[in-house]
Short mmCIF file of C-alpha atoms in Angstrom, two decimals:
data_model
loop_
_atom_site.label_atom_id
_atom_site.label_comp_id
_atom_site.label_asym_id
_atom_site.label_seq_id
_atom_site.Cartn_x
_atom_site.Cartn_y
_atom_site.Cartn_z
CA UNK A 1 -8.43 -9.25 15.80
CA UNK A 2 -7.17 -7.81 12.52
CA UNK A 3 -8.50 -9.23 9.26
CA UNK A 4 -4.96 -9.80 8.05
CA UNK A 5 -2.11 -10.74 10.36
CA UNK A 6 1.53 -10.39 9.37
CA UNK A 7 4.59 -10.60 11.58
CA UNK A 8 6.41 -7.24 11.37
CA UNK A 9 9.84 -8.82 11.94
CA UNK A 10 12.54 -7.88 11.34
CA UNK A 11 13.56 -11.13 9.70
CA UNK A 12 17.32 -11.35 9.16
CA UNK A 13 18.83 -14.11 7.00
CA UNK A 14 22.18 -14.65 5.27
CA UNK A 15 22.58 -14.09 1.55
CA UNK A 16 21.60 -17.13 -0.50
CA UNK A 17 19.06 -18.44 2.02
CA UNK A 18 15.48 -19.30 1.17
CA UNK A 19 13.11 -16.80 2.74
CA UNK A 20 9.54 -17.55 3.74
CA UNK A 21 7.14 -14.70 4.44
CA UNK A 22 3.58 -15.34 5.58
CA UNK A 23 0.19 -13.81 6.23
CA UNK A 24 -2.91 -15.26 7.79
CA UNK A 25 -6.39 -13.91 7.33
CA UNK A 26 -9.84 -14.40 8.78
CA UNK A 27 -12.22 -13.48 5.94
CA UNK A 28 -12.93 -16.52 3.77
CA UNK A 29 -14.39 -14.24 1.08
CA UNK A 30 -10.95 -13.00 0.02
CA UNK A 31 -10.22 -14.12 -3.54
CA UNK A 32 -7.33 -11.92 -4.69
CA UNK A 33 -3.96 -12.03 -2.98
CA UNK A 34 -1.01 -9.78 -3.55
CA UNK A 35 2.50 -9.25 -2.30
CA UNK A 36 4.02 -5.79 -2.46
CA UNK A 37 7.65 -4.87 -1.83
CA UNK A 38 8.50 -1.53 -0.28
CA UNK A 39 12.03 -0.21 -0.15
CA UNK A 40 12.90 2.39 2.47
CA UNK A 41 11.40 5.79 1.67
CA UNK A 42 9.67 4.47 -1.46
CA UNK A 43 6.12 3.52 -2.36
CA UNK A 44 5.00 -0.14 -2.38
CA UNK A 45 5.39 -1.94 -5.71
CA UNK A 46 3.51 -5.05 -6.77
CA UNK A 47 5.59 -8.20 -6.67
CA UNK A 48 3.12 -11.06 -7.07
CA UNK A 49 -0.61 -11.32 -7.79
CA UNK A 50 -2.62 -14.50 -7.29
CA UNK A 51 -6.27 -15.28 -7.76
CA UNK A 52 -7.81 -17.94 -5.53
CA UNK A 53 -5.69 -20.89 -4.42
CA UNK A 54 -2.50 -22.37 -5.77
CA UNK A 55 1.06 -21.40 -6.54
CA UNK A 56 2.55 -18.78 -8.81
CA UNK A 57 6.21 -18.52 -9.68
CA UNK A 58 8.17 -15.60 -11.09
CA UNK A 59 11.90 -15.99 -11.18
CA UNK A 60 13.21 -16.37 -7.63
CA UNK A 61 9.78 -15.60 -6.16
CA UNK A 62 6.94 -18.03 -5.48
CA UNK A 63 3.56 -17.04 -4.06
CA UNK A 64 1.41 -19.68 -2.45
CA UNK A 65 -2.21 -19.45 -1.34
CA UNK A 66 -3.93 -21.98 0.90
CA UNK A 67 -7.52 -20.87 1.23
CA UNK A 68 -8.50 -23.84 3.38
CA UNK A 69 -6.02 -22.67 6.02
CA UNK A 70 -6.47 -18.95 5.25
CA UNK A 71 -2.73 -18.67 4.82
CA UNK A 72 -0.57 -17.13 2.12
CA UNK A 73 3.18 -17.29 1.67
CA UNK A 74 5.90 -15.67 -0.36
CA UNK A 75 9.12 -17.62 -0.90
CA UNK A 76 12.33 -16.00 -2.10
CA UNK A 77 15.06 -18.33 -3.36
CA UNK A 78 18.74 -17.43 -3.48
CA UNK A 79 18.07 -14.26 -1.50
CA UNK A 80 20.16 -11.20 -2.31
CA UNK A 81 21.01 -8.09 -0.27
CA UNK A 82 18.90 -6.16 -2.80
CA UNK A 83 15.87 -8.11 -1.54
CA UNK A 84 16.15 -6.26 1.78
CA UNK A 85 12.86 -4.38 2.06
CA UNK A 86 9.49 -4.51 3.75
CA UNK A 87 7.08 -7.02 2.22
CA UNK A 88 3.37 -6.31 2.54
CA UNK A 89 0.60 -8.76 1.81
CA UNK A 90 -2.74 -7.43 0.58
CA UNK A 91 -5.99 -9.13 -0.30
CA UNK A 92 -9.50 -8.35 -1.48
CA UNK A 93 -12.89 -9.99 -1.96
CA UNK A 94 -14.06 -9.15 -5.44
CA UNK A 95 -12.40 -5.98 -6.63
CA UNK A 96 -9.01 -4.42 -6.58
CA UNK A 97 -9.81 -1.27 -4.70
CA UNK A 98 -10.85 -2.58 -1.32
CA UNK A 99 -7.46 -4.00 -0.43
CA UNK A 100 -6.91 -5.15 3.13
CA UNK A 101 -3.25 -4.83 4.05
CA UNK A 102 -0.95 -6.69 6.38
CA UNK A 103 1.38 -4.70 8.60
CA UNK A 104 4.42 -5.64 6.49
CA UNK A 105 7.47 -7.76 7.36
CA UNK A 106 10.87 -6.09 7.33
CA UNK A 107 13.39 -8.41 5.65
CA UNK A 108 17.14 -8.00 5.99
CA UNK A 109 19.49 -10.06 3.83
CA UNK A 110 23.01 -10.05 5.27
CA UNK A 111 25.91 -10.25 2.75
CA UNK B 1 5.49 6.42 -18.40
CA UNK B 2 6.59 8.64 -15.52
CA UNK B 3 4.53 6.73 -12.98
CA UNK B 4 2.43 8.32 -10.26
CA UNK B 5 3.79 11.74 -9.36
CA UNK B 6 3.37 13.26 -5.92
CA UNK B 7 4.36 16.64 -4.54
CA UNK B 8 5.82 17.80 -2.33
CA UNK B 9 8.05 14.87 -1.34
CA UNK B 10 8.55 16.32 2.12
CA UNK B 11 6.45 18.79 4.06
CA UNK B 12 7.17 20.23 7.49
CA UNK B 13 4.53 22.50 8.94
CA UNK B 14 3.28 23.79 12.25
CA UNK B 15 0.16 22.68 14.00
CA UNK B 16 -2.89 24.55 12.78
CA UNK B 17 -1.56 25.22 9.29
CA UNK B 18 -3.25 24.04 6.12
CA UNK B 19 -1.46 21.32 4.17
CA UNK B 20 -2.14 20.38 0.55
CA UNK B 21 -0.73 17.24 -1.01
CA UNK B 22 -0.85 16.73 -4.75
CA UNK B 23 -1.00 13.72 -7.02
CA UNK B 24 -0.85 13.10 -10.75
CA UNK B 25 -1.97 9.55 -11.61
CA UNK B 26 -0.68 7.49 -14.48
CA UNK B 27 -2.26 8.58 -17.75
CA UNK B 28 -5.20 6.36 -18.69
CA UNK B 29 -5.82 5.12 -15.17
CA UNK B 30 -9.39 5.73 -14.03
CA UNK B 31 -9.05 4.96 -10.33
CA UNK B 32 -7.09 6.92 -7.72
CA UNK B 33 -6.41 6.11 -4.10
CA UNK B 34 -5.02 8.11 -1.19
CA UNK B 35 -3.31 6.13 1.57
CA UNK B 36 -1.64 7.04 4.85
CA UNK B 37 1.19 4.96 6.30
CA UNK B 38 2.41 5.05 9.90
CA UNK B 39 4.41 2.67 12.02
CA UNK B 40 1.52 2.19 14.38
CA UNK B 41 -1.33 1.67 11.91
CA UNK B 42 0.42 0.51 8.75
CA UNK B 43 -1.11 1.37 5.38
CA UNK B 44 -4.63 2.81 5.56
CA UNK B 45 -6.90 3.66 2.65
CA UNK B 46 -8.25 7.18 3.08
CA UNK B 47 -10.32 7.69 -0.07
CA UNK B 48 -10.91 6.09 -3.45
CA UNK B 49 -11.96 7.89 -6.67
CA UNK B 50 -13.27 6.25 -9.81
CA UNK B 51 -13.59 8.37 -12.94
CA UNK B 52 -12.95 11.47 -10.78
CA UNK B 53 -15.87 10.68 -8.46
CA UNK B 54 -15.27 9.84 -4.78
CA UNK B 55 -16.58 6.31 -4.26
CA UNK B 56 -15.43 5.49 -0.76
CA UNK B 57 -14.23 8.07 1.76
CA UNK B 58 -14.91 5.99 4.86
CA UNK B 59 -11.22 6.00 5.68
CA UNK B 60 -10.95 9.77 5.94
CA UNK B 61 -10.22 10.24 9.63
CA UNK B 62 -12.26 13.38 10.26
CA UNK B 63 -13.61 16.58 8.76
CA UNK B 64 -10.19 18.17 8.79
CA UNK B 65 -9.34 15.96 5.83
CA UNK B 66 -10.74 16.59 2.36
CA UNK B 67 -9.85 15.30 -1.09
CA UNK B 68 -10.71 16.44 -4.58
CA UNK B 69 -10.18 15.18 -8.09
CA UNK B 70 -11.14 17.98 -10.49
CA UNK B 71 -9.97 16.06 -13.54
CA UNK B 72 -8.47 12.73 -14.56
CA UNK B 73 -4.89 13.92 -14.18
CA UNK B 74 -4.88 15.66 -10.80
CA UNK B 75 -5.97 15.12 -7.21
CA UNK B 76 -5.38 16.91 -3.93
CA UNK B 77 -5.57 15.86 -0.30
CA UNK B 78 -5.99 18.74 2.09
CA UNK B 79 -5.64 18.82 5.86
CA UNK B 80 -6.98 21.90 7.62
CA UNK B 81 -6.06 22.50 10.37
CA UNK B 82 -3.16 20.08 10.66
CA UNK B 83 -2.26 18.36 13.93
CA UNK B 84 0.91 16.52 15.07
CA UNK B 85 -0.94 13.17 14.89
CA UNK B 86 -1.34 13.71 11.14
CA UNK B 87 2.40 13.17 10.72
CA UNK B 88 2.78 10.21 8.36
CA UNK B 89 3.71 9.27 4.82
CA UNK B 90 0.85 9.88 2.42
CA UNK B 91 0.74 7.80 -0.75
CA UNK B 92 -1.27 8.23 -3.88
CA UNK B 93 -1.90 5.19 -6.10
CA UNK B 94 -3.74 4.67 -9.37
CA UNK B 95 -4.94 1.83 -11.56
CA UNK B 96 -7.17 0.85 -14.41
CA UNK B 97 -10.31 -0.97 -13.33
CA UNK B 98 -9.48 -4.34 -11.75
CA UNK B 99 -5.77 -3.87 -12.33
CA UNK B 100 -2.98 -3.66 -9.81
CA UNK B 101 -2.41 -0.43 -7.92
CA UNK B 102 0.67 1.62 -8.78
CA UNK B 103 1.99 3.77 -5.96
CA UNK B 104 3.72 7.12 -6.05
CA UNK B 105 6.84 7.88 -4.01
CA UNK B 106 4.83 9.39 -1.16
CA UNK B 107 4.81 12.68 0.73
CA UNK B 108 6.45 12.61 4.15
CA UNK B 109 4.45 15.00 6.33
CA UNK B 110 5.70 16.28 9.67
CA UNK B 111 3.43 18.49 11.74
CA UNK B 112 5.24 20.19 14.60
#
């Protein structure tokens, strides 16, 4: 079993829909949780960064961490075609370097 | 800032040839990471440098792979000899201590 599980998709939704992306993990020692967005033929770029449990909001994006369930989510409101990309979750125990990555979910927003 | 710079962006080579990938981290960043991304295995950390010193190379697949960081502004990842299974996108990333990792555009390597 992988330490971090993420459905690779693809997930296809119409423009304007609310998107929910998720990762589950097995290591309860993870404290730092990140979501990266990767456009085709580009490097991943950090989207959201959360420490420990709780919610964090940035514009149309909300990151949620539930450590009791070992489950993290990324919500995208009012989705746009420009949000079409692969979304990777990443997490670590106590430092930034030892990131454990999910497989990435390919998201397609249909106009 | 120009961001993390990688070269070449694309590399096509024949099995058995030596391949050298290059990376220039963001100025002021003291950590550098080399990753490999494939459809099958996703994103894998190959090696991590801190202050030009290799800290963790447990992800380097085998002795054919080597990485160097001679100074704070340059790193290389070398594959010798290359094999078709090395075909992947190789990313370099950098950060300041305990900060988020910033990725370069990647080098798409094809070994025929």
